[in-house]
Tab-separated table of C-alpha atoms and ligand atoms in Angstrom:
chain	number	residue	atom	x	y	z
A	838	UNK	CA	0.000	0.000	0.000
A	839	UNK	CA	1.208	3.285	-0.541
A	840	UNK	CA	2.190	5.658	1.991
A	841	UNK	CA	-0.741	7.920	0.669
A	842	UNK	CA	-2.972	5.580	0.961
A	843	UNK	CA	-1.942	3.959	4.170
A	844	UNK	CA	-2.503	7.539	6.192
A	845	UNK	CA	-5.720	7.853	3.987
A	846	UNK	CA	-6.851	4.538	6.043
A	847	UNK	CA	-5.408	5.584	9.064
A	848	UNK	CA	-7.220	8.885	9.171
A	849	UNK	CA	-10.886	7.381	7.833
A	850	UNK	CA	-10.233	4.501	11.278
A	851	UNK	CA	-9.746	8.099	13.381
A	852	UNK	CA	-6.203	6.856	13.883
A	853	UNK	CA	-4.248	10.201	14.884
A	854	UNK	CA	-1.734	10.906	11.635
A	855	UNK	CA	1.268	12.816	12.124
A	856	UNK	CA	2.299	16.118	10.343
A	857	UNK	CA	3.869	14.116	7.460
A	858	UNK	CA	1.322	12.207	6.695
A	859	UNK	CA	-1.110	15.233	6.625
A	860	UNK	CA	0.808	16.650	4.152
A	861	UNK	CA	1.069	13.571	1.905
A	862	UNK	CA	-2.492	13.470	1.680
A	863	UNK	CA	-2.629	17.676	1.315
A	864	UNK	CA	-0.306	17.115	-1.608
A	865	UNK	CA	-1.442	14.070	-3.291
A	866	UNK	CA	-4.983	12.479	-2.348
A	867	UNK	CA	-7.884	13.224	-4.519
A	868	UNK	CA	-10.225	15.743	-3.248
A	869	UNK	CA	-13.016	12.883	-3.036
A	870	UNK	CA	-11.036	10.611	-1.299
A	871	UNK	CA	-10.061	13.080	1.631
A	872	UNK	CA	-13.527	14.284	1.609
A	873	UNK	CA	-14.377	10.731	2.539
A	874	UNK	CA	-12.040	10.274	5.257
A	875	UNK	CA	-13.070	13.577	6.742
A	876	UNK	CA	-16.828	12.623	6.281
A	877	UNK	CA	-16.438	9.161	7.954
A	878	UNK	CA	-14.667	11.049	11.160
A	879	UNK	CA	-17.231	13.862	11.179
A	880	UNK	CA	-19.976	10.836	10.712
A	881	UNK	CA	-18.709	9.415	13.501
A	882	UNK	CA	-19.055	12.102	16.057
A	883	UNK	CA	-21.812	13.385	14.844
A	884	UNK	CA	-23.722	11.486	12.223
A	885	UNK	CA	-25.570	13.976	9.603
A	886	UNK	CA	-26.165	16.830	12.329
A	887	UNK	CA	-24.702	20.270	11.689
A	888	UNK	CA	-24.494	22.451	14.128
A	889	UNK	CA	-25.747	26.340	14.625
A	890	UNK	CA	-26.303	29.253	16.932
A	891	UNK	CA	-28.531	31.829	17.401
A	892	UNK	CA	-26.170	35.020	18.207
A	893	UNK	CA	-25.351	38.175	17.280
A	894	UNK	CA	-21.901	39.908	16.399
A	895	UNK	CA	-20.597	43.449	18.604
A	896	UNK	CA	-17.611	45.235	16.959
A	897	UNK	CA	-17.564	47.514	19.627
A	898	UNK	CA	-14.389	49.866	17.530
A	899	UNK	CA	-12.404	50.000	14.634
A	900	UNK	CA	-9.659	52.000	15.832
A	901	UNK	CA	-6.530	49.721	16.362
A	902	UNK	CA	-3.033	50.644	16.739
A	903	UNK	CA	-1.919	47.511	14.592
A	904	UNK	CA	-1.917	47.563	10.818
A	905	UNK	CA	-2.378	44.049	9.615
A	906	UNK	CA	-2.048	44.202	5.944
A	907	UNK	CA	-4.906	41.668	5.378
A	908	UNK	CA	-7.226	43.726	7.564
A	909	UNK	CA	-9.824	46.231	5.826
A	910	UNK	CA	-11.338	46.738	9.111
A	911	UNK	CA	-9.535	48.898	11.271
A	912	UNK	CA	-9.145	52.543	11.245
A	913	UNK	CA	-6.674	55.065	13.102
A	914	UNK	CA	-8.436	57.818	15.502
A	915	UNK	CA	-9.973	60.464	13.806
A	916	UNK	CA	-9.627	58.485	10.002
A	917	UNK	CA	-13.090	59.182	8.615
A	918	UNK	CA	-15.236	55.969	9.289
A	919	UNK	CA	-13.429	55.770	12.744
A	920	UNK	CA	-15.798	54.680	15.416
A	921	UNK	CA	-16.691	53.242	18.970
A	922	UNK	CA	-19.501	52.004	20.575
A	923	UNK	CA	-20.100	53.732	23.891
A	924	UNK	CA	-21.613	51.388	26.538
A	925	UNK	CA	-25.034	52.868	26.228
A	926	UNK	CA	-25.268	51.746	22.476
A	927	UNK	CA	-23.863	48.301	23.118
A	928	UNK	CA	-26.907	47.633	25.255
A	929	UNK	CA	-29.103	49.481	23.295
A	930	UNK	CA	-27.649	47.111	20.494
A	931	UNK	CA	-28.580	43.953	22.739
A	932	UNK	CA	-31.967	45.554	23.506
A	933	UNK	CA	-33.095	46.109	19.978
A	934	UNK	CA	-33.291	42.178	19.761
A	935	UNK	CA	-34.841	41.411	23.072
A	936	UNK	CA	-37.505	39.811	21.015
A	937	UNK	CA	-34.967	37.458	19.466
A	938	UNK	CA	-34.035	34.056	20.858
A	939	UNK	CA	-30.390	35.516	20.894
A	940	UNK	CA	-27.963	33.096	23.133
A	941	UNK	CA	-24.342	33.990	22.375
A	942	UNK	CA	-22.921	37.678	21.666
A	943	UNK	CA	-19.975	37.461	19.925
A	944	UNK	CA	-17.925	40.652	20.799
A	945	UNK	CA	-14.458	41.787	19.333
A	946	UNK	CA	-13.036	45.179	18.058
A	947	UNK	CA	-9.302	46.651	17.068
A	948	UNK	CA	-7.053	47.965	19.928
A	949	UNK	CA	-8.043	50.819	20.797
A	950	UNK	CA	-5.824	53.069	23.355
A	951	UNK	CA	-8.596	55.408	24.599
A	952	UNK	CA	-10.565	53.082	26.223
A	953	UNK	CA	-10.292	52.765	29.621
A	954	UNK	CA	-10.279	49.302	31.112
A	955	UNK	CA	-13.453	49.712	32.828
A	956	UNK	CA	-15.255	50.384	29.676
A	957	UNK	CA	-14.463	46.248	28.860
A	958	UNK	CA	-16.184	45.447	32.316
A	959	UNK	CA	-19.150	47.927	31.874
A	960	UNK	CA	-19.666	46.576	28.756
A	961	UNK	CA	-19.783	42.480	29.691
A	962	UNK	CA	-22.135	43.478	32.584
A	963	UNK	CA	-24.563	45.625	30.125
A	964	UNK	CA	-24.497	42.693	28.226
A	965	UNK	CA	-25.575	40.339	30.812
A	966	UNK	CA	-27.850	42.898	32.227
A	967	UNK	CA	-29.528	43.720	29.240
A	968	UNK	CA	-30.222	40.040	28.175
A	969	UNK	CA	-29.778	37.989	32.056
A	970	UNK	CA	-28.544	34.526	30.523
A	971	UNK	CA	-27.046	35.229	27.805
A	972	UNK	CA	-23.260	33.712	26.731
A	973	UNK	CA	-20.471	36.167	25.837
A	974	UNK	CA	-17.756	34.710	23.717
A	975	UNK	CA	-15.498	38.266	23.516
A	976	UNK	CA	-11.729	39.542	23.211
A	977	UNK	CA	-9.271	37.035	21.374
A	978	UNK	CA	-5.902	36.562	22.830
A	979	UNK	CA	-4.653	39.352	20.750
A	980	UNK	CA	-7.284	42.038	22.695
A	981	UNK	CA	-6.344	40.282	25.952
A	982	UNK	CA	-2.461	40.574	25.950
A	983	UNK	CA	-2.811	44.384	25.028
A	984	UNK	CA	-5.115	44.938	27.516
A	985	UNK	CA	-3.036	43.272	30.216
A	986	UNK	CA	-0.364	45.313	28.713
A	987	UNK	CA	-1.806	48.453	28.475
A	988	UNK	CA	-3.347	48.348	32.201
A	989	UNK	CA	-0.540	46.832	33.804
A	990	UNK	CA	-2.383	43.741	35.115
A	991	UNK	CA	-1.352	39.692	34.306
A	992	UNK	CA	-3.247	38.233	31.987
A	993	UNK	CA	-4.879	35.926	34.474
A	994	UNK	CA	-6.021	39.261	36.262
A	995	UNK	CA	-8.054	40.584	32.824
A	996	UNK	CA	-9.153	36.887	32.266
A	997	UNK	CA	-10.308	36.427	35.618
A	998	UNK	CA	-12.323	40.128	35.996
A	999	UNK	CA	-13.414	39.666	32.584
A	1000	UNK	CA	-15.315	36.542	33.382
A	1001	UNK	CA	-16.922	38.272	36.879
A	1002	UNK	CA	-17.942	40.638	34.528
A	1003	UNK	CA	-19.616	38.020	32.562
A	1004	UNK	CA	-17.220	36.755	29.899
A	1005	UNK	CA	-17.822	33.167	29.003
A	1006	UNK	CA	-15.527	31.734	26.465
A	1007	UNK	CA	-12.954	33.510	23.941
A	1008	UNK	CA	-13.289	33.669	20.311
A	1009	UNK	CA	-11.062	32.107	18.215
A	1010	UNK	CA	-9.378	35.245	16.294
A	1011	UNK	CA	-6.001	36.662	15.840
A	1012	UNK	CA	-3.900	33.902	16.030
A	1013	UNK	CA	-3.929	34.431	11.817
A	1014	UNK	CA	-0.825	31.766	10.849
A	1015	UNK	CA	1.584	31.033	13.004
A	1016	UNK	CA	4.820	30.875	11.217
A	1017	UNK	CA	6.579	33.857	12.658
A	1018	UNK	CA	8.210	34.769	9.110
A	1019	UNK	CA	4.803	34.975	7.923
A	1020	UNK	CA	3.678	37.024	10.763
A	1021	UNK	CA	6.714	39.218	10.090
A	1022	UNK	CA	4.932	39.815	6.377
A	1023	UNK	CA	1.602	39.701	6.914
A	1024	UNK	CA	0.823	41.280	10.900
A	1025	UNK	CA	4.193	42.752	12.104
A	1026	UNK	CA	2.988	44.676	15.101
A	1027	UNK	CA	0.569	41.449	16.340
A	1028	UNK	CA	1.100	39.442	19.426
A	1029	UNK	CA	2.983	36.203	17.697
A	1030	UNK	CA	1.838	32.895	17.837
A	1031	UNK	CA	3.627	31.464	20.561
A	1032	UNK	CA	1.788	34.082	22.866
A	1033	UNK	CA	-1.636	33.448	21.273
A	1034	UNK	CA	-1.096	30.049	22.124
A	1035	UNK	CA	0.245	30.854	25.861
A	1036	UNK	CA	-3.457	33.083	26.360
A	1037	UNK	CA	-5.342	30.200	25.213
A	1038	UNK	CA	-3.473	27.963	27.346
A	1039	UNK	CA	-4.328	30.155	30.035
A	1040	UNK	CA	-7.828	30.567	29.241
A	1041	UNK	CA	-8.402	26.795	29.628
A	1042	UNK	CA	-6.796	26.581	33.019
A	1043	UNK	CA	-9.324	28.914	34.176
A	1044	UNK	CA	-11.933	26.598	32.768
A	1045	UNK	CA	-12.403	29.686	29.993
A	1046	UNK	CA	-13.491	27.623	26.677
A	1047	UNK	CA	-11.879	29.284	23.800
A	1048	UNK	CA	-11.724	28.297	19.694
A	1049	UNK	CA	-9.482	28.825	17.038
A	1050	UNK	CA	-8.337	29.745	14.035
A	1051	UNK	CA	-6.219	29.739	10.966
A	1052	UNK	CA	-6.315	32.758	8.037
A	1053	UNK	CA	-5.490	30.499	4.853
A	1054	UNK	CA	-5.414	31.207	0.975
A	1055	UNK	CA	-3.007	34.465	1.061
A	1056	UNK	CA	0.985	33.540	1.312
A	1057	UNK	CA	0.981	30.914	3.615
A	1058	UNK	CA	2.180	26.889	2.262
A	1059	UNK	CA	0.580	23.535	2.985
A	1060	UNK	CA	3.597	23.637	5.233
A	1061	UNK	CA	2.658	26.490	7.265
A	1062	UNK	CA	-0.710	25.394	7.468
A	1063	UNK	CA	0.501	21.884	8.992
A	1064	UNK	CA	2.688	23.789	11.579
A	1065	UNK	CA	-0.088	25.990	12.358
A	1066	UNK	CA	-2.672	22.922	13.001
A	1067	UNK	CA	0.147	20.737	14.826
A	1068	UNK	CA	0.625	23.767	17.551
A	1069	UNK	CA	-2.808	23.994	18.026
A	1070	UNK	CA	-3.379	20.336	18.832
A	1071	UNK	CA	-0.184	19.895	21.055
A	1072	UNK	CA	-1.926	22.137	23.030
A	1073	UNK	CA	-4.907	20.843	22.712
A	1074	UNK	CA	-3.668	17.975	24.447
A	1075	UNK	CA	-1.974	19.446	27.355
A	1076	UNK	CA	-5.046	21.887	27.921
A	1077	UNK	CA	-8.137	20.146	26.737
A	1078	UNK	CA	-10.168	23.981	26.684
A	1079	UNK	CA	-10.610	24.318	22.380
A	1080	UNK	CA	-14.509	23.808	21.802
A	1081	UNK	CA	-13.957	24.560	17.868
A	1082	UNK	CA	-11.690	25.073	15.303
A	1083	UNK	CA	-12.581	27.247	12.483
A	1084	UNK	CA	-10.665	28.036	8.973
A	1085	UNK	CA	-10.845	31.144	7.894
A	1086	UNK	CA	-10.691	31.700	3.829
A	1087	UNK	CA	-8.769	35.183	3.497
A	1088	UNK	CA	-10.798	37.773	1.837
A	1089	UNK	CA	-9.596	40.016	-0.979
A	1090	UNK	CA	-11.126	43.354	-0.669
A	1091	UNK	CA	-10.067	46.883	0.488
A	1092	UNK	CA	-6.543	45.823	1.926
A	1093	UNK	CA	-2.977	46.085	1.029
A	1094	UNK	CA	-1.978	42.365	0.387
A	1095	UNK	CA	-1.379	41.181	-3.041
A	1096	UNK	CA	-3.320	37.731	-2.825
A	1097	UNK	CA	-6.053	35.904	-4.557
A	1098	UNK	CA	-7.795	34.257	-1.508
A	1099	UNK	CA	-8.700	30.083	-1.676
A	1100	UNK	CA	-10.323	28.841	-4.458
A	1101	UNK	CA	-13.216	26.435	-3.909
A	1102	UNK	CA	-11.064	23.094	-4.037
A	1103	UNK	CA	-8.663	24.423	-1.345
A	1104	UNK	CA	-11.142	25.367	0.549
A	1105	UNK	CA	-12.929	21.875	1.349
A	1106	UNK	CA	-9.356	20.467	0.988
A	1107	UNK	CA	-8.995	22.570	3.926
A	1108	UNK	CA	-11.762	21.334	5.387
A	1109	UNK	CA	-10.855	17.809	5.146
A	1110	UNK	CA	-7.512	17.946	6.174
A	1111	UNK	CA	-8.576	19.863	9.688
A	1112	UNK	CA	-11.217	17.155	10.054
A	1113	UNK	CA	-9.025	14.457	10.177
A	1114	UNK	CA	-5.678	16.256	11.447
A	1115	UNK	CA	-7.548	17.803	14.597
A	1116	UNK	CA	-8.744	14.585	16.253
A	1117	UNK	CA	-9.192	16.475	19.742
A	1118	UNK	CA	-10.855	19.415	18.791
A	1119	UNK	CA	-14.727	18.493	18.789
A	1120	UNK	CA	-15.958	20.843	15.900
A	1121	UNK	CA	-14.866	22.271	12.708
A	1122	UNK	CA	-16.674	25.305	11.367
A	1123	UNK	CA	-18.142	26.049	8.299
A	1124	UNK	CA	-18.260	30.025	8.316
A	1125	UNK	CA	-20.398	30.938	6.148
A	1126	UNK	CA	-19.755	34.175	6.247
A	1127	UNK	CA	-16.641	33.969	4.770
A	1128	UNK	CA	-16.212	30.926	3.054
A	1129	UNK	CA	-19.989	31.595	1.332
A	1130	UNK	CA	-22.877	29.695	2.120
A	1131	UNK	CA	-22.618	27.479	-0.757
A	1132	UNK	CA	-19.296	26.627	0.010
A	1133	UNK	CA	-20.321	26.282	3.171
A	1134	UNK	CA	-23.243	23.425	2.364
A	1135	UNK	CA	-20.310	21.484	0.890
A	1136	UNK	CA	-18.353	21.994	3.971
A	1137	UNK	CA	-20.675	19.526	5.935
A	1138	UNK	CA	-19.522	17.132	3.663
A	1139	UNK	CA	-15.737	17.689	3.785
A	1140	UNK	CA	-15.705	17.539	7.697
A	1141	UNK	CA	-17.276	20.327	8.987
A	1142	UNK	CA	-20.154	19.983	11.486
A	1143	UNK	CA	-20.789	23.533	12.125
A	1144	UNK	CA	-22.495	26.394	10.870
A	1145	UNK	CA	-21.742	29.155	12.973
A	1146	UNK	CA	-25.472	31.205	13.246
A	1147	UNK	CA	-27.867	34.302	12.656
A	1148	UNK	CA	-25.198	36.761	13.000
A	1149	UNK	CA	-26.454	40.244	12.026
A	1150	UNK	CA	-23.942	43.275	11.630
A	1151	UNK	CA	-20.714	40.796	10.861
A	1152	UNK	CA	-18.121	43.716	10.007
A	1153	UNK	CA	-14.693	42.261	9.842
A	1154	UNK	CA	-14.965	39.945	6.769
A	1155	UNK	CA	-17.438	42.522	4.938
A	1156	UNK	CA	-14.958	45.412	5.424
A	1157	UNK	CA	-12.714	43.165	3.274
A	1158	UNK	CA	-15.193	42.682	0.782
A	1159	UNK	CA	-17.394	39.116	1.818
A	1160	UNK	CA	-20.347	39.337	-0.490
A	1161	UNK	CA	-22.532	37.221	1.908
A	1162	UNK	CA	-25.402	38.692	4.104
A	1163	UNK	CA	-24.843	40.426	7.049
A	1164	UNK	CA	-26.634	37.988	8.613
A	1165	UNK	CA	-29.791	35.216	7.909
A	1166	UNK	CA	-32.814	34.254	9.910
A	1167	UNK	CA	-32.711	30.782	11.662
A	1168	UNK	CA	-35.299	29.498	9.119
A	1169	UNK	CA	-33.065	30.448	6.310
A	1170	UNK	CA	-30.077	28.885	8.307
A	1171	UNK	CA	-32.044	25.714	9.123
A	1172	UNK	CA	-33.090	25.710	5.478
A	1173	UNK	CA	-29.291	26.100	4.033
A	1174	UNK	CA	-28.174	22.966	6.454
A	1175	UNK	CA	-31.698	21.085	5.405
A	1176	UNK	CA	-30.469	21.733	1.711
A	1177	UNK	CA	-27.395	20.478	2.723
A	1178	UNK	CA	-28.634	16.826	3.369
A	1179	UNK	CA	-27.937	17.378	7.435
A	1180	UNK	CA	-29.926	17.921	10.359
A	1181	UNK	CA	-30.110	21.302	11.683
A	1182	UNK	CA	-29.201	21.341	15.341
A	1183	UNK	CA	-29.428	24.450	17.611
A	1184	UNK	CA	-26.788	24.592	20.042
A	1185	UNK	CA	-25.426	27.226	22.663
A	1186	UNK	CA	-22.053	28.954	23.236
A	1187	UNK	CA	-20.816	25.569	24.508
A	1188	UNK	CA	-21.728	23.411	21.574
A	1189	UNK	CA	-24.892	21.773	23.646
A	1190	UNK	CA	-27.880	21.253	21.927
A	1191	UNK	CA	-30.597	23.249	22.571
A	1192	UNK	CA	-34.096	21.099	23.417
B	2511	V47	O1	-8.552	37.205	13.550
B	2511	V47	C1	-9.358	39.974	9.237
B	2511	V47	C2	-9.804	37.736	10.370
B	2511	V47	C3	-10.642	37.257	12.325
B	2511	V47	C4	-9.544	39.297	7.206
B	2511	V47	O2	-14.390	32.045	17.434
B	2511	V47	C5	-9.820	38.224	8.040
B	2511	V47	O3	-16.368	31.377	16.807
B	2511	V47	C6	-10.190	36.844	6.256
B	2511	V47	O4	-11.851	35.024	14.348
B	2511	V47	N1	-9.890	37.832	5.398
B	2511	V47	C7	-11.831	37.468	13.187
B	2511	V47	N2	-10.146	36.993	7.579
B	2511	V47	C8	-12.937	36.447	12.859
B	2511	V47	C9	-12.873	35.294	13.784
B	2511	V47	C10	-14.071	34.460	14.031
B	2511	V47	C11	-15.134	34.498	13.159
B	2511	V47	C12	-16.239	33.693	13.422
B	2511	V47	C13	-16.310	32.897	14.528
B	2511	V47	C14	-15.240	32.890	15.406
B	2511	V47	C15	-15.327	32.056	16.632
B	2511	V47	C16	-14.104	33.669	15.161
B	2511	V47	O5	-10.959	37.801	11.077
B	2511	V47	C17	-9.330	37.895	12.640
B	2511	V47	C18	-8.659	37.825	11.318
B	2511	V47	O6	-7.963	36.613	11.194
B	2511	V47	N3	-9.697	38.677	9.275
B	2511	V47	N4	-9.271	40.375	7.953
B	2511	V47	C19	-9.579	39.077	5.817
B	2511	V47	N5	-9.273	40.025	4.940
B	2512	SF4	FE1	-6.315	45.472	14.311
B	2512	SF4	FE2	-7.360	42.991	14.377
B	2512	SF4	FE3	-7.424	44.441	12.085
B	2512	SF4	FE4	-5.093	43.479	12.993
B	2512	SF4	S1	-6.877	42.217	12.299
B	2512	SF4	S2	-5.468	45.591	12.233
B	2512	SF4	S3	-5.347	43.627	15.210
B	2512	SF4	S4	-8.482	44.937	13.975
């Protein structure tokens, strides 16, 4: 047998394949024959359901001090289209949808320097206040470290008021790619990888559920995707705390990097390989949001399982020019999975399913 083939039956068993072998089968399998591995380990866990939430999305500012050249999103102070949301308008944002069976907010925003730490904590408790019960997955690591930075506290100090405020889990942005000559290119000024991954670690030994992420289709190699995916499940092991892991197709609009984004057949190559690489993350996301929810339909057949949600007001991935809505009803999500082949199932922040 050959050795493609070999770690082709290794990963359809759910046998854990090493770094090598994931790139074999990234370099030579056929698209149909990963897609079945991934769909027999995705079948496995989960049979035909795919996953989805009912949230809503917070930018809460675009100013950030960073310059990420992939990033269409973030402004400097005083650029026109600069903003922030002052606390009143975040919970006038939550109120607005009171009537809404809203269960996660999903809250992130650039660096900004003018905002005062208690601003974060005013905010989480509005939040809870202004919807009791409600999860907040807010801040990645990247927010975190320059908070704890910028006010002088540990990490484990912003983590741990955070969560009295009423954080609940992290999202799983900014940790980009990890290869730090890549980070050099793409997001100089960004905390690197090795510090993303020291947050998250964090994070779970606070019993703080966090996901992840990789930005693929710009500069980055099979290679660098590997590396990326092999640091996230070392840890992973150690920590035990990732609920999801989500791939996120680089978009092409309104920034400074010369890249053509993923084409289709990367992207459910993508898919795939995550499926089958990841075997102790639970979940693999199909964003639609990104990735298109076409693309996304196929997903749940390459080895994704979820769906993400309802969204509303997404602004990072349509600054850089996502032509998707800015968000969909649940009948029109539960119609897209139905459409699919799979069986919508709503779930909460934590991935259980909602009765
Ligand atoms: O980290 C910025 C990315 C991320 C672009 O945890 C871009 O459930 C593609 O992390 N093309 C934020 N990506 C989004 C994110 C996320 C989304 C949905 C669910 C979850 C979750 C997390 O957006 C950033 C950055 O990598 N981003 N610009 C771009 N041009
Ligand atoms: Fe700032 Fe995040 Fe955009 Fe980078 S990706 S410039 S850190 S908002």
């Amino acid at each position: 047998m050959s050795d493609m083939h070999q770690a082709l039956e290794k990963a359809g068993a759910g046998e854990r394949i090493t770094r090598a072998e994931a790139l074999i089968l990234a370099d030579s399998a056929g698209v149909h024959q990963l897609g079945q591995a991934a769909l027999e380990v995705r079948t496995r866990l989960f049979g035909q359901q795919a996953f989805f939430v009912y949230n809503q999305h917070l930018n809460y500012t675009n100013i950030c001090v960073n310059d990420c050249r992939f990033c269409a999103y973030s402004k400097r102070k005083g650029e026109e289209g600069s903003y922030v949301m002052m606390v009143e308008e975040v919970r006038e944002a939550i109120k607005c949808r009171l009537h809404e069976p809203v269960e996660e907010v999903h809250v992130v925003g650039g660096l900004n320097p003018d905002l005062p730490y208690d601003y974060y904590l005013e905010m989480l408790a509005a939040i809870k206040e202004a919807r009791p019960g409600v999860h907040i997955k807010a801040f990645t690591a990247v927010e975190i470290a320059f908070l704890a930075q910028k006010y002088k506290k540990t990490r484990k100090q912003v983590l741990t008021e955070f969560t009295q405020a009423g954080l609940d889990a992290l999202p799983g942005g900014g940790a980009e790619v990890f290869s730090p000559h890549l980070r050099s290119k793409l997001c100089p000024e960004k905390l690197s990888g090795e510090e993303w991954l020291k947050v998250h670690e964090l994070a779970h030994s606070l019993d703080i559920p966090t996901n992840c992420t990789l930005l693929f289709g710009h500069i980055e190699t099979w290679q660098d995707r590997l590396d990326h995916l092999q640091a996230l499940r070392d840890l992973q092991d150690r920590s035990g705390g990732f609920l999801c892991f989500i791939p996120l197709p680089y978009q092409t609009g309104g920034n400074d990097l010369q890249a053509e984004g993923p084409d289709g057949l990367d992207m459910v190559k993508m898919w795939a390989i995550s499926r089958v690489f990841l075997d102790n993350i639970p979940h693999i996301k199909a964003y639609w949001v990104f990735c298109g929810i076409k693309a996304a339909q196929l997903g749940l057949w390459y080895g994704a399982d979820d769906f993400d949600g309802t969204l509303v007001e997404e602004k990072v991935g349509h600054a850089a020019g996502a032509d998707t809505p800015r968000g969909l009803g649940i009948e029109q999500l539960q119609h897209h999975i139905q459409a699919a082949g799979m069986i919508p199932v709503r779930r909460d922040s934590f991935f259980q399913p909602r009765t």
